[in-house]
């Protein structure tokens, strides 16, 4: 086993495009630094793009790899949270505990953090921070939350996706054949609201997209960034729209980048869809379902391109100042 190796602890499945973009960006950064062996803790054993994925349940191999790793990164997709399940935070805690027993410190890199709901979650978060030799977060809110659990220095750094490297050879063939020059790329997400509020929002957004499509004479391209959650929203929007809309089922951030590159405009609710649109040098508009969308637009000098979630009717009026 090569002594110059790095292990990445992140979301096991990388099942949404945002987490996958973060992981790919971290992986490329590590390879560019001269490290010649990367391990990624996962839910299966496989090798992809010079990275060996190790099944989390293979404890013996896991111990060998962590013992030999020069650096252990906690980051690269996924966030430290217990909102979806307490098991999510327990996964990161258990690996941090294993590293502790092996005499290893972890490097927490560009993570997102949400407020823990449970006392046990707070303990696990404190331990993860305690067993770290470096902590960096990707937004101010994560900084404020994590500062409650550690006295260690915390850096606020750019989201790793700002460093994403597009490779056209990795675009899905079906996307290459289906995509056309132009269009308005839209990356929506469901609202954390009642069914009636969500329905009303989708109707309003569909109306605005119809107006934009007519004004710019461009088709609407819907992209479910987290397919399991966003596809239903895309289908609902499509059903309410008078304009014909196409849903692109992207399987990698390279697909999203390629579509963004071709588009006239990117409208996003998913943060990392906005970052990809930005690094593809496209006009972007964010629908701020959370403060992180607003903060991102301020950070890149596009604060005027922010649309409040309760002011969706102003979306089309912003376009007149952009085109």
Coordinates of C-alpha atoms in Angstrom, one line a residue:
X1 CA 0.0 0.0 0.0
X2 CA 1.4 3.4 -1.0
X3 CA 2.4 5.5 1.9
X4 CA 1.5 8.7 0.0
X5 CA -2.2 8.2 0.2
X6 CA -5.3 10.1 1.2
X7 CA -8.7 8.9 2.4
X8 CA -11.9 10.9 1.8
X9 CA -14.8 10.6 4.3
X10 CA -17.9 12.0 2.7
X11 CA -21.4 10.9 1.8
X12 CA -21.3 7.2 1.0
X13 CA -23.5 7.2 -2.0
X14 CA -23.0 10.7 -3.6
X15 CA -26.5 10.4 -4.8
X16 CA -27.1 14.0 -5.7
X17 CA -25.2 16.1 -8.2
X18 CA -24.2 18.7 -5.7
X19 CA -22.4 16.2 -3.5
X20 CA -20.9 14.6 -6.5
X21 CA -19.5 17.9 -7.8
X22 CA -18.0 18.6 -4.4
X23 CA -16.3 15.2 -4.3
X24 CA -15.0 15.4 -7.9
X25 CA -13.5 18.9 -7.2
X26 CA -11.8 17.6 -4.0
X27 CA -10.5 14.5 -5.8
X28 CA -9.0 16.6 -8.6
X29 CA -7.4 19.0 -6.1
X30 CA -5.7 16.1 -4.3
X31 CA -4.5 14.5 -7.6
X32 CA -3.1 17.9 -8.7
X33 CA -1.1 18.1 -5.4
X34 CA 0.9 15.1 -6.4
X35 CA -0.8 12.5 -4.2
X36 CA -0.9 9.3 -6.1
X37 CA -3.4 7.2 -4.2
X38 CA -6.9 8.2 -3.0
X39 CA -9.3 6.0 -1.1
X40 CA -13.0 7.0 -0.7
X41 CA -15.2 5.4 2.0
X42 CA -18.3 4.2 0.3
X43 CA -21.0 1.5 0.4
X44 CA -19.3 -0.8 -2.1
X45 CA -15.9 -1.8 -3.4
X46 CA -14.9 -0.4 -6.9
X47 CA -12.3 1.7 -8.6
X48 CA -13.3 4.9 -10.5
X49 CA -11.0 7.5 -12.0
X50 CA -7.9 6.6 -9.9
X51 CA -9.9 6.4 -6.7
X52 CA -10.4 3.1 -4.8
X53 CA -13.9 3.0 -3.2
X54 CA -13.9 1.0 0.1
X55 CA -17.0 -0.6 1.5
X56 CA -17.7 1.0 4.9
X57 CA -18.6 -2.5 6.3
X58 CA -15.2 -3.9 5.4
X59 CA -13.7 -3.0 8.8
X60 CA -10.4 -4.8 8.4
X61 CA -9.6 -3.1 5.1
X62 CA -10.9 0.2 6.5
X63 CA -8.5 0.0 9.4
X64 CA -5.5 -0.7 7.2
X65 CA -6.3 2.2 4.8
X66 CA -6.9 4.7 7.6
X67 CA -3.7 3.6 9.4
X68 CA -1.6 4.1 6.3
X69 CA -3.2 7.4 5.0
X70 CA -1.1 10.5 5.1
X71 CA -4.2 12.7 5.3
X72 CA -7.8 11.9 6.1
X73 CA -10.3 14.4 4.8
X74 CA -13.8 14.8 6.1
X75 CA -15.6 16.6 3.3
X76 CA -16.1 16.2 -0.4
X77 CA -19.9 15.8 -0.4
X78 CA -22.6 15.5 2.3
X79 CA -23.1 17.7 5.3
X80 CA -22.8 17.3 9.0
X81 CA -26.5 17.1 10.0
X82 CA -29.1 15.0 11.7
X83 CA -32.1 16.5 9.9
X84 CA -32.5 13.5 7.5
X85 CA -31.4 11.0 10.1
X86 CA -29.3 10.7 13.2
X87 CA -27.5 7.9 11.4
X88 CA -26.0 10.5 9.0
X89 CA -24.0 12.2 11.8
X90 CA -23.3 8.8 13.5
X91 CA -21.6 7.7 10.3
X92 CA -19.1 10.6 10.5
X93 CA -18.7 10.3 14.3
X94 CA -18.0 6.5 14.1
X95 CA -15.2 7.1 11.5
X96 CA -13.8 9.9 13.5
X97 CA -13.8 7.7 16.6
X98 CA -12.0 4.9 14.6
X99 CA -9.4 7.5 13.5
X100 CA -8.9 8.5 17.1
X101 CA -8.2 4.9 18.2
X102 CA -5.7 4.6 15.3
X103 CA -4.0 7.8 16.5
X104 CA -5.2 9.7 13.4
X105 CA -6.6 13.3 13.2
X106 CA -9.0 14.3 10.5
X107 CA -9.0 17.4 8.4
X108 CA -12.5 18.8 8.0
X109 CA -12.6 20.5 4.7
X110 CA -15.2 22.9 3.2
X111 CA -18.2 21.2 4.9
X112 CA -21.7 22.4 5.4
X113 CA -23.3 22.2 8.8
X114 CA -26.9 22.4 10.0
X115 CA -28.1 22.9 13.6
X116 CA -28.2 19.6 15.5
X117 CA -31.6 18.6 16.9
X118 CA -30.5 16.0 19.5
X119 CA -28.2 16.1 22.6
X120 CA -26.4 13.0 21.2
X121 CA -25.8 14.9 17.9
X122 CA -24.2 17.8 19.8
X123 CA -21.8 15.4 21.5
X124 CA -20.9 13.7 18.2
X125 CA -20.3 17.1 16.6
X126 CA -18.0 18.2 19.5
X127 CA -16.0 15.0 19.2
X128 CA -15.6 15.3 15.5
X129 CA -14.2 18.8 15.9
X130 CA -12.0 17.7 18.8
X131 CA -10.4 15.0 16.8
X132 CA -9.5 17.3 13.9
X133 CA -6.3 19.1 13.0
X134 CA -8.0 21.6 10.7
X135 CA -11.5 22.8 10.2
X136 CA -12.9 24.8 7.2
X137 CA -16.5 25.4 6.3
X138 CA -18.1 26.7 3.1
X139 CA -20.5 29.3 4.4
X140 CA -21.0 31.8 7.3
X141 CA -24.0 29.9 8.8
X142 CA -21.9 26.7 9.1
X143 CA -19.1 28.7 10.7
X144 CA -21.6 30.1 13.3
X145 CA -23.1 26.7 14.1
X146 CA -19.8 24.9 14.4
X147 CA -18.2 27.6 16.6
X148 CA -20.7 26.6 19.3
X149 CA -19.0 23.2 19.6
X150 CA -15.3 24.0 19.4
X151 CA -12.8 26.6 20.4
X152 CA -10.5 25.6 17.5
X153 CA -9.9 28.0 14.6
X154 CA -12.5 27.6 11.8
X155 CA -11.8 28.9 8.3
X156 CA -14.5 30.0 5.9
X157 CA -13.4 28.9 2.4
X158 CA -14.9 28.8 -1.0
X159 CA -17.2 26.0 -1.9
X160 CA -15.1 23.3 -3.6
X161 CA -17.4 23.4 -6.6
X162 CA -15.8 26.7 -7.6
X163 CA -12.8 24.6 -8.6
X164 CA -14.9 22.0 -10.6
X165 CA -13.1 20.9 -13.8
X166 CA -15.4 20.3 -16.7
X167 CA -14.5 17.4 -19.1
X168 CA -16.7 17.1 -22.2
X169 CA -15.6 13.5 -22.6
X170 CA -17.4 12.7 -19.4
X171 CA -20.8 14.1 -20.6
X172 CA -23.5 11.4 -20.8
X173 CA -24.0 10.4 -24.5
X174 CA -27.8 10.9 -24.3
X175 CA -27.2 14.5 -23.0
X176 CA -24.8 15.2 -25.9
X177 CA -27.3 14.0 -28.4
X178 CA -30.3 15.7 -26.9
X179 CA -28.9 19.1 -25.9
X180 CA -29.2 22.1 -28.2
X181 CA -27.6 25.6 -28.2
X182 CA -29.6 28.1 -26.2
X183 CA -32.4 27.6 -23.7
X184 CA -33.2 28.6 -20.1
X185 CA -31.8 26.0 -17.7
X186 CA -33.9 25.7 -14.5
X187 CA -32.8 23.7 -11.4
X188 CA -35.8 23.8 -9.0
X189 CA -36.3 22.0 -5.7
X190 CA -39.4 21.3 -3.6
X191 CA -40.4 23.8 -0.9
X192 CA -40.3 22.8 2.7
X193 CA -43.9 23.9 3.0
X194 CA -47.5 22.6 3.0
X195 CA -48.9 21.0 -0.1
X196 CA -51.0 24.0 -0.9
X197 CA -48.1 26.4 -0.6
X198 CA -45.9 24.2 -2.8
X199 CA -48.6 23.9 -5.4
X200 CA -49.2 27.7 -5.4
X201 CA -45.4 28.3 -5.7
X202 CA -45.1 25.9 -8.7
X203 CA -48.1 27.6 -10.5
X204 CA -46.4 31.1 -10.0
X205 CA -43.0 29.8 -11.1
X206 CA -44.5 28.1 -14.1
X207 CA -46.2 31.3 -15.2
X208 CA -42.9 33.2 -14.8
X209 CA -41.1 30.6 -16.9
X210 CA -43.7 30.9 -19.6
X211 CA -43.2 34.7 -19.7
X212 CA -39.4 34.3 -19.8
X213 CA -39.6 31.7 -22.6
X214 CA -41.7 34.1 -24.7
X215 CA -39.6 37.2 -23.9
X216 CA -36.3 35.5 -24.7
X217 CA -37.7 33.2 -27.4
X218 CA -35.9 30.3 -25.6
X219 CA -37.1 26.8 -24.6
X220 CA -37.2 25.8 -20.9
X221 CA -34.8 23.0 -19.8
X222 CA -35.6 21.5 -16.3
X223 CA -32.8 19.8 -14.4
X224 CA -33.6 17.7 -11.3
X225 CA -30.4 18.2 -9.3
X226 CA -31.4 15.8 -6.6
X227 CA -33.5 13.4 -8.7
X228 CA -35.2 11.6 -5.9
X229 CA -36.5 15.0 -4.6
X230 CA -36.5 17.4 -7.5
X231 CA -38.0 15.3 -10.3
X232 CA -41.5 15.6 -8.9
X233 CA -41.1 19.4 -8.8
X234 CA -39.9 19.4 -12.4
X235 CA -42.9 17.3 -13.5
X236 CA -45.3 19.6 -11.7
X237 CA -43.8 22.7 -13.2
X238 CA -44.0 21.1 -16.7
X239 CA -47.6 20.2 -16.2
X240 CA -48.5 23.9 -15.3
X241 CA -46.5 25.5 -18.1
X242 CA -48.0 26.5 -21.4
X243 CA -44.6 26.4 -23.0
X244 CA -43.1 23.0 -23.8
X245 CA -40.4 22.2 -21.3
X246 CA -37.8 19.4 -21.5
X247 CA -36.6 17.5 -18.5
X248 CA -32.9 16.5 -18.6
X249 CA -32.0 13.7 -16.3
X250 CA -28.4 14.5 -15.7
X251 CA -26.2 11.8 -14.1
X252 CA -23.0 13.9 -13.5
X253 CA -22.0 17.5 -12.9
X254 CA -20.3 17.4 -16.3
X255 CA -23.8 17.0 -17.8
X256 CA -25.1 20.1 -15.9
X257 CA -22.0 22.1 -16.9
X258 CA -22.5 21.2 -20.5
X259 CA -26.1 22.2 -20.5
X260 CA -25.3 25.4 -18.6
X261 CA -22.6 26.2 -21.2
X262 CA -25.2 26.0 -24.0
X263 CA -27.9 27.9 -22.1
X264 CA -28.6 31.6 -22.3
X265 CA -29.6 31.8 -18.7
X266 CA -29.4 29.6 -15.5
X267 CA -32.2 29.9 -12.9
X268 CA -31.5 27.9 -9.8
X269 CA -32.8 27.0 -6.4
X270 CA -30.1 24.3 -5.8
X271 CA -26.9 26.2 -4.8
X272 CA -24.5 24.0 -6.7
X273 CA -26.5 24.4 -9.9
X274 CA -25.9 28.2 -9.5
X275 CA -22.2 27.7 -8.9
X276 CA -21.8 25.6 -12.0
X277 CA -23.7 28.2 -14.0
X278 CA -21.4 30.9 -12.6
X279 CA -18.1 29.1 -13.4
X280 CA -19.6 28.3 -16.9
X281 CA -19.7 32.1 -17.2
X282 CA -23.5 32.3 -17.7
X283 CA -26.1 34.8 -16.6
X284 CA -27.6 33.4 -13.4
X285 CA -30.7 34.1 -11.3
X286 CA -31.1 32.5 -7.8
X287 CA -34.5 31.8 -6.2
X288 CA -33.5 32.1 -2.5
X289 CA -35.2 29.3 -0.7
X290 CA -32.5 29.7 1.9
X291 CA -29.9 32.3 2.9
X292 CA -27.0 30.3 1.3
X293 CA -28.4 31.2 -2.2
X294 CA -28.5 34.8 -1.3
X295 CA -25.0 34.7 0.3
X296 CA -23.6 33.1 -2.8
X297 CA -25.0 35.8 -5.1
X298 CA -23.6 38.5 -2.9
X299 CA -20.2 36.7 -2.8
X300 CA -19.9 36.7 -6.6
X301 CA -21.3 40.2 -7.0
X302 CA -24.7 39.2 -8.4
X303 CA -26.9 40.4 -5.5
X304 CA -29.3 42.0 -8.0
X305 CA -30.0 38.5 -9.4
X306 CA -31.6 37.3 -6.2
X307 CA -35.3 36.5 -6.1
X308 CA -37.0 36.0 -2.8
X309 CA -39.1 32.9 -2.5
X310 CA -42.2 34.9 -1.6
X311 CA -41.6 37.4 -4.5
X312 CA -41.4 34.9 -7.4
X313 CA -43.6 37.2 -9.5
X314 CA -40.6 39.6 -9.8
X315 CA -38.6 37.0 -11.7
X316 CA -39.6 38.1 -15.2
X317 CA -39.0 41.8 -14.4
X318 CA -35.3 41.1 -13.5
X319 CA -34.8 39.6 -17.0
X320 CA -35.5 43.0 -18.6
X321 CA -32.4 44.4 -16.9
X322 CA -30.2 41.5 -17.9
X323 CA -31.0 41.2 -21.6

